[in-house]
PDB file of C-alpha atoms in Angstrom:
ATOM      1  CA  MET A   1     -46.714  41.551  32.605  1.00 68.00           C
ATOM      2  CA  SER A   2     -44.574  40.683  35.739  1.00 85.00           C
ATOM      3  CA  GLU A   3     -45.507  37.447  38.151  1.00 91.00           C
ATOM      4  CA  ARG A   4     -46.005  39.814  41.280  1.00 92.00           C
ATOM      5  CA  ARG A   5     -48.340  42.294  38.845  1.00 95.00           C
ATOM      6  CA  HIS A   6     -50.332  39.299  37.957  1.00 94.00           C
ATOM      7  CA  ASP A   7     -50.613  37.817  41.320  1.00 96.00           C
ATOM      8  CA  LYS A   8     -51.811  41.485  43.032  1.00 96.00           C
ATOM      9  CA  LEU A   9     -54.751  41.377  40.156  1.00 96.00           C
ATOM     10  CA  LEU A  10     -55.227  37.829  41.559  1.00 97.00           C
ATOM     11  CA  GLY A  11     -55.352  39.352  45.390  1.00 96.00           C
ATOM     12  CA  ILE A  12     -52.615  35.981  45.285  1.00 97.00           C
ATOM     13  CA  ARG A  13     -48.952  35.452  46.818  1.00 96.00           C
ATOM     14  CA  THR A  14     -47.722  31.919  44.554  1.00 94.00           C
ATOM     15  CA  ILE A  15     -43.941  33.549  44.086  1.00 90.00           C
ATOM     16  CA  GLY A  16     -41.397  31.382  45.420  1.00 77.00           C
ATOM     17  CA  LEU A  17     -39.815  27.983  45.777  1.00 66.00           C
ATOM     18  CA  ARG A  18     -40.070  25.448  48.719  1.00 73.00           C
ATOM     19  CA  ASP A  19     -38.335  22.176  48.538  1.00 75.00           C
ATOM     20  CA  TRP A  20     -39.370  18.582  49.902  1.00 65.00           C
ATOM     21  CA  PRO A  21     -36.667  16.393  51.744  1.00 67.00           C
ATOM     22  CA  ASP A  22     -34.319  14.743  49.014  1.00 67.00           C
ATOM     23  CA  ASP A  23     -36.124  11.151  50.092  1.00 64.00           C
ATOM     24  CA  SER A  24     -39.960  12.812  49.301  1.00 69.00           C
ATOM     25  CA  ASP A  25     -41.848  11.031  46.443  1.00 75.00           C
ATOM     26  CA  TYR A  26     -43.010  14.865  46.023  1.00 77.00           C
ATOM     27  CA  ASN A  27     -40.484  17.257  44.215  1.00 71.00           C
ATOM     28  CA  ARG A  28     -40.418  20.424  45.119  1.00 76.00           C
ATOM     29  CA  TYR A  29     -43.031  23.700  44.485  1.00 81.00           C
ATOM     30  CA  GLU A  30     -42.652  25.973  41.774  1.00 88.00           C
ATOM     31  CA  ALA A  31     -45.271  27.807  40.328  1.00 93.00           C
ATOM     32  CA  THR A  32     -46.136  27.724  36.533  1.00 95.00           C
ATOM     33  CA  PRO A  33     -44.812  30.725  34.875  1.00 95.00           C
ATOM     34  CA  TYR A  34     -48.096  33.122  33.993  1.00 96.00           C
ATOM     35  CA  ARG A  35     -46.968  33.973  30.641  1.00 95.00           C
ATOM     36  CA  ALA A  36     -46.587  29.945  30.156  1.00 96.00           C
ATOM     37  CA  LEU A  37     -50.525  29.859  30.812  1.00 97.00           C
ATOM     38  CA  GLU A  38     -51.110  32.670  28.986  1.00 96.00           C
ATOM     39  CA  HIS A  39     -49.432  31.483  26.031  1.00 96.00           C
ATOM     40  CA  LEU A  40     -51.600  27.776  26.919  1.00 97.00           C
ATOM     41  CA  PHE A  41     -54.712  29.672  26.842  1.00 97.00           C
ATOM     42  CA  THR A  42     -54.058  31.197  23.218  1.00 95.00           C
ATOM     43  CA  TYR A  43     -54.307  27.278  22.088  1.00 94.00           C
ATOM     44  CA  TYR A  44     -56.601  25.809  24.203  1.00 96.00           C
ATOM     45  CA  SER A  45     -59.523  26.557  25.803  1.00 94.00           C
ATOM     46  CA  MET A  46     -62.208  25.480  28.732  1.00 96.00           C
ATOM     47  CA  GLU A  47     -65.969  24.961  28.845  1.00 95.00           C
ATOM     48  CA  GLU A  48     -68.630  26.026  31.535  1.00 93.00           C
ATOM     49  CA  THR A  49     -69.149  22.721  32.129  1.00 95.00           C
ATOM     50  CA  ASP A  50     -65.511  21.719  32.649  1.00 98.00           C
ATOM     51  CA  CYS A  51     -64.275  20.786  36.237  1.00 98.00           C
ATOM     52  CA  LEU A  52     -60.474  21.263  36.512  1.00 98.00           C
ATOM     53  CA  VAL A  53     -58.397  19.098  38.675  1.00 98.00           C
ATOM     54  CA  ASP A  54     -54.982  20.218  39.990  1.00 98.00           C
ATOM     55  CA  PHE A  55     -52.512  17.440  41.609  1.00 97.00           C
ATOM     56  CA  GLY A  56     -50.676  19.377  43.421  1.00 93.00           C
ATOM     57  CA  CYS A  57     -51.744  22.859  43.634  1.00 95.00           C
ATOM     58  CA  GLY A  58     -48.808  24.876  45.867  1.00 93.00           C
ATOM     59  CA  ARG A  59     -50.335  28.150  46.493  1.00 95.00           C
ATOM     60  CA  GLY A  60     -52.821  27.540  44.232  1.00 96.00           C
ATOM     61  CA  ARG A  61     -51.932  29.848  41.069  1.00 97.00           C
ATOM     62  CA  VAL A  62     -53.323  27.815  38.109  1.00 98.00           C
ATOM     63  CA  LEU A  63     -56.672  27.195  39.804  1.00 97.00           C
ATOM     64  CA  PHE A  64     -56.814  30.497  40.499  1.00 98.00           C
ATOM     65  CA  TYR A  65     -55.884  32.227  37.390  1.00 98.00           C
ATOM     66  CA  ILE A  66     -58.087  29.245  35.600  1.00 98.00           C
ATOM     67  CA  HIS A  67     -61.049  30.106  37.796  1.00 98.00           C
ATOM     68  CA  ASN A  68     -60.691  33.538  37.119  1.00 97.00           C
ATOM     69  CA  ARG A  69     -60.762  33.156  33.067  1.00 97.00           C
ATOM     70  CA  PHE A  70     -62.810  30.221  32.861  1.00 98.00           C
ATOM     71  CA  GLN A  71     -65.100  30.583  35.904  1.00 97.00           C
ATOM     72  CA  ILE A  72     -65.360  27.067  36.473  1.00 98.00           C
ATOM     73  CA  PRO A  73     -65.388  24.401  39.052  1.00 98.00           C
ATOM     74  CA  VAL A  74     -61.835  23.885  40.253  1.00 98.00           C
ATOM     75  CA  THR A  75     -60.075  21.799  42.650  1.00 98.00           C
ATOM     76  CA  GLY A  76     -56.401  21.558  44.236  1.00 98.00           C
ATOM     77  CA  ILE A  77     -54.826  18.562  45.581  1.00 97.00           C
ATOM     78  CA  GLU A  78     -51.046  19.511  48.125  1.00 95.00           C
ATOM     79  CA  ALA A  79     -49.788  17.378  50.318  1.00 93.00           C
ATOM     80  CA  HIS A  80     -47.699  19.725  52.263  1.00 91.00           C
ATOM     81  CA  ASP A  81     -48.669  21.115  55.128  1.00 93.00           C
ATOM     82  CA  VAL A  82     -47.828  24.792  55.039  1.00 93.00           C
ATOM     83  CA  THR A  83     -48.034  25.235  51.399  1.00 94.00           C
ATOM     84  CA  TYR A  84     -51.515  23.941  52.136  1.00 96.00           C
ATOM     85  CA  GLY A  85     -52.302  26.826  54.157  1.00 97.00           C
ATOM     86  CA  GLU A  86     -50.880  29.461  51.934  1.00 96.00           C
ATOM     87  CA  ALA A  87     -53.013  28.056  49.394  1.00 97.00           C
ATOM     88  CA  ILE A  88     -56.310  28.464  51.904  1.00 98.00           C
ATOM     89  CA  ASN A  89     -55.152  31.997  52.961  1.00 98.00           C
ATOM     90  CA  ASN A  90     -54.678  32.686  48.827  1.00 97.00           C
ATOM     91  CA  GLU A  91     -58.200  31.640  48.087  1.00 98.00           C
ATOM     92  CA  TYR A  92     -59.700  34.243  51.192  1.00 97.00           C
ATOM     93  CA  THR A  93     -57.954  37.031  49.494  1.00 97.00           C
ATOM     94  CA  TYR A  94     -59.036  36.243  46.142  1.00 98.00           C
ATOM     95  CA  ARG A  95     -62.371  35.226  46.585  1.00 96.00           C
ATOM     96  CA  HIS A  96     -62.423  39.263  47.558  1.00 93.00           C
ATOM     97  CA  LYS A  97     -61.250  39.813  44.478  1.00 92.00           C
ATOM     98  CA  ALA A  98     -63.757  37.807  42.366  1.00 94.00           C
ATOM     99  CA  LYS A  99     -66.936  38.608  44.189  1.00 91.00           C
ATOM    100  CA  GLY A 100     -68.772  37.964  41.315  1.00 92.00           C
ATOM    101  CA  ILE A 101     -67.760  34.031  39.936  1.00 96.00           C
ATOM    102  CA  ASN A 102     -69.762  31.355  41.773  1.00 94.00           C
ATOM    103  CA  ALA A 103     -68.070  28.976  40.954  1.00 97.00           C
ATOM    104  CA  PRO A 104     -66.518  26.555  43.562  1.00 98.00           C
ATOM    105  CA  ILE A 105     -63.292  26.406  44.572  1.00 98.00           C
ATOM    106  CA  HIS A 106     -62.273  23.126  46.220  1.00 98.00           C
ATOM    107  CA  LEU A 107     -58.692  22.631  48.112  1.00 98.00           C
ATOM    108  CA  LYS A 108     -58.061  19.581  49.533  1.00 98.00           C
ATOM    109  CA  PHE A 109     -55.495  18.609  51.953  1.00 97.00           C
ATOM    110  CA  GLY A 110     -53.659  14.715  51.339  1.00 95.00           C
ATOM    111  CA  LEU A 111     -52.039  12.872  49.517  1.00 95.00           C
ATOM    112  CA  ALA A 112     -52.677  12.841  45.183  1.00 95.00           C
ATOM    113  CA  GLN A 113     -53.168   9.214  45.312  1.00 96.00           C
ATOM    114  CA  HIS A 114     -55.990   9.315  47.620  1.00 97.00           C
ATOM    115  CA  TYR A 115     -58.345  11.938  46.230  1.00 98.00           C
ATOM    116  CA  THR A 116     -61.238  10.288  44.979  1.00 97.00           C
ATOM    117  CA  ILE A 117     -61.851  11.174  41.251  1.00 98.00           C
ATOM    118  CA  LYS A 118     -65.535  12.603  41.059  1.00 98.00           C
ATOM    119  CA  PRO A 119     -67.484  12.485  37.810  1.00 97.00           C
ATOM    120  CA  GLU A 120     -68.003  15.559  37.041  1.00 97.00           C
ATOM    121  CA  ASP A 121     -63.816  16.139  36.810  1.00 98.00           C
ATOM    122  CA  ASN A 122     -62.511  15.956  33.528  1.00 98.00           C
ATOM    123  CA  CYS A 123     -59.648  17.977  33.157  1.00 98.00           C
ATOM    124  CA  PHE A 124     -56.163  17.418  35.044  1.00 98.00           C
ATOM    125  CA  TYR A 125     -53.048  19.282  35.726  1.00 98.00           C
ATOM    126  CA  PHE A 126     -49.926  18.200  36.753  1.00 97.00           C
ATOM    127  CA  PHE A 127     -46.669  20.209  36.596  1.00 94.00           C
ATOM    128  CA  ASN A 128     -44.621  17.427  37.534  1.00 89.00           C
ATOM    129  CA  PRO A 129     -45.996  17.326  41.522  1.00 87.00           C
ATOM    130  CA  PHE A 130     -44.380  13.908  42.151  1.00 90.00           C
ATOM    131  CA  SER A 131     -42.443  10.802  41.224  1.00 90.00           C
ATOM    132  CA  GLU A 132     -44.027   8.374  38.053  1.00 94.00           C
ATOM    133  CA  ARG A 133     -44.725   5.412  41.205  1.00 95.00           C
ATOM    134  CA  ILE A 134     -47.121   8.235  42.561  1.00 95.00           C
ATOM    135  CA  PHE A 135     -48.266   9.706  39.081  1.00 96.00           C
ATOM    136  CA  LYS A 136     -49.226   6.164  38.102  1.00 96.00           C
ATOM    137  CA  LYS A 137     -51.498   5.644  40.920  1.00 97.00           C
ATOM    138  CA  VAL A 138     -53.302   8.774  40.454  1.00 97.00           C
ATOM    139  CA  ILE A 139     -53.718   7.766  36.240  1.00 97.00           C
ATOM    140  CA  VAL A 140     -55.323   3.793  37.500  1.00 97.00           C
ATOM    141  CA  ASN A 141     -57.294   6.304  39.974  1.00 98.00           C
ATOM    142  CA  ILE A 142     -58.505   8.677  37.395  1.00 98.00           C
ATOM    143  CA  TYR A 143     -58.645   5.464  34.576  1.00 96.00           C
ATOM    144  CA  HIS A 144     -61.263   3.500  36.998  1.00 96.00           C
ATOM    145  CA  SER A 145     -62.905   6.316  37.024  1.00 97.00           C
ATOM    146  CA  LEU A 146     -63.530   6.608  33.658  1.00 96.00           C
ATOM    147  CA  ARG A 147     -64.651   3.425  33.511  1.00 94.00           C
ATOM    148  CA  LYS A 148     -67.672   3.500  36.359  1.00 95.00           C
ATOM    149  CA  HIS A 149     -68.433   6.933  34.958  1.00 96.00           C
ATOM    150  CA  GLU A 150     -67.972   6.998  30.923  1.00 95.00           C
ATOM    151  CA  ARG A 151     -66.753  10.842  29.595  1.00 96.00           C
ATOM    152  CA  SER A 152     -64.130  12.350  27.488  1.00 97.00           C
ATOM    153  CA  VAL A 153     -61.238  13.632  29.856  1.00 98.00           C
ATOM    154  CA  ASP A 154     -58.173  15.569  29.085  1.00 98.00           C
ATOM    155  CA  LEU A 155     -54.796  15.003  30.330  1.00 98.00           C
ATOM    156  CA  ILE A 156     -52.635  18.976  30.695  1.00 98.00           C
ATOM    157  CA  LEU A 157     -48.724  18.279  31.730  1.00 98.00           C
ATOM    158  CA  TYR A 158     -46.672  21.416  31.711  1.00 96.00           C
ATOM    159  CA  TYR A 159     -42.658  20.194  31.648  1.00 93.00           C
ATOM    160  CA  PRO A 160     -43.859  17.371  31.362  1.00 93.00           C
ATOM    161  CA  MET A 161     -41.323  14.575  33.051  1.00 93.00           C
ATOM    162  CA  PRO A 162     -39.977  11.657  30.550  1.00 94.00           C
ATOM    163  CA  LYS A 163     -41.680   8.737  32.514  1.00 95.00           C
ATOM    164  CA  TYR A 164     -44.579  10.617  32.950  1.00 96.00           C
ATOM    165  CA  LYS A 165     -45.061  10.804  28.837  1.00 96.00           C
ATOM    166  CA  GLN A 166     -43.639   7.233  29.237  1.00 96.00           C
ATOM    167  CA  ILE A 167     -46.751   5.726  31.090  1.00 97.00           C
ATOM    168  CA  LEU A 168     -49.276   7.664  29.204  1.00 97.00           C
ATOM    169  CA  LYS A 169     -47.969   6.271  26.174  1.00 95.00           C
ATOM    170  CA  TYR A 170     -47.528   2.800  27.225  1.00 94.00           C
ATOM    171  CA  HIS A 171     -49.745   1.996  30.212  1.00 94.00           C
ATOM    172  CA  THR A 172     -52.685   4.119  29.247  1.00 95.00           C
ATOM    173  CA  PRO A 173     -55.960   4.461  27.005  1.00 95.00           C
ATOM    174  CA  PHE A 174     -54.706   8.638  26.594  1.00 97.00           C
ATOM    175  CA  GLU A 175     -53.486  10.199  23.259  1.00 97.00           C
ATOM    176  CA  LEU A 176     -51.653  12.933  22.879  1.00 98.00           C
ATOM    177  CA  ILE A 177     -53.420  15.373  21.071  1.00 97.00           C
ATOM    178  CA  ASN A 178     -51.567  18.817  21.621  1.00 96.00           C
ATOM    179  CA  LYS A 179     -47.629  20.269  22.007  1.00 96.00           C
ATOM    180  CA  VAL A 180     -48.064  23.443  23.519  1.00 96.00           C
ATOM    181  CA  ARG A 181     -44.470  25.139  22.360  1.00 94.00           C
ATOM    182  CA  LEU A 182     -43.326  28.018  24.493  1.00 92.00           C
ATOM    183  CA  PRO A 183     -41.969  30.820  21.774  1.00 89.00           C
ATOM    184  CA  LYS A 184     -38.359  32.650  22.807  1.00 83.00           C
ATOM    185  CA  VAL A 185     -37.330  29.754  25.128  1.00 83.00           C
ATOM    186  CA  SER A 186     -34.502  27.704  24.929  1.00 80.00           C
ATOM    187  CA  ASP A 187     -35.301  24.906  26.812  1.00 81.00           C
ATOM    188  CA  HIS A 188     -37.256  22.462  24.371  1.00 81.00           C
ATOM    189  CA  ARG A 189     -39.016  21.117  27.349  1.00 83.00           C
ATOM    190  CA  GLU A 190     -40.291  24.292  28.322  1.00 90.00           C
ATOM    191  CA  LYS A 191     -43.950  23.104  26.487  1.00 96.00           C
ATOM    192  CA  PHE A 192     -47.500  22.376  27.753  1.00 97.00           C
ATOM    193  CA  LEU A 193     -48.667  18.468  26.447  1.00 97.00           C
ATOM    194  CA  ILE A 194     -52.372  17.692  25.733  1.00 98.00           C
ATOM    195  CA  TYR A 195     -54.136  14.184  26.366  1.00 98.00           C
ATOM    196  CA  ARG A 196     -56.997  13.145  26.018  1.00 98.00           C
ATOM    197  CA  TYR A 197     -59.188  10.011  26.816  1.00 97.00           C
ATOM    198  CA  VAL A 198     -62.841   9.441  24.035  1.00 95.00           C
ATOM    199  CA  PRO A 199     -65.336   6.900  24.825  1.00 91.00           C
ATOM    200  CA  SER A 200     -65.362   4.334  22.057  1.00 81.00           C
ATOM    201  CA  ALA A 201     -68.423   4.339  20.161  1.00 62.00           C
ATOM    202  CA  GLY A 202     -70.757   2.243  21.052  1.00 54.00           C
TER     203      GLY A 202
END
């Protein structure tokens, strides 16, 4: 099914790119392909108790797809004012299509490192939204939340940047639990990495 067809089914518009200035810590907006999301969720599932946060959510494709598929609370953080406005418009039209789904959708305008991690947030999605410097700050915020409110937490990285992987491997307690590679692609980086933090027993 085409990207436009998927968008239409959800009542949203998420196709297209948007660049930041060259000296920005933020990377261009580009939505995760629907075919990649569909493949991911043949190997990874979400429970009704999960709460997803998408850092650099863009126009909201991942948020609305997961909200529609799993009917769980979702939060999107977006720092580009125009893109954020488009996400708000998409929420309005999506809600019209998905009237029967009561799980909340929260869209937050601002910098990812300023988002206060909620005790119920337990799944975090990244498609290379910003520099490794900001990524490290966000991961520190997540870890501080875990120290206050012990819980299992997953990180989902699509097309992961090497420096993201290095940060998680050498500077955090998160463990890589799965690699979901996309079929029939020539780019070996086109995959999902799933990391998990599990509280220590006792």
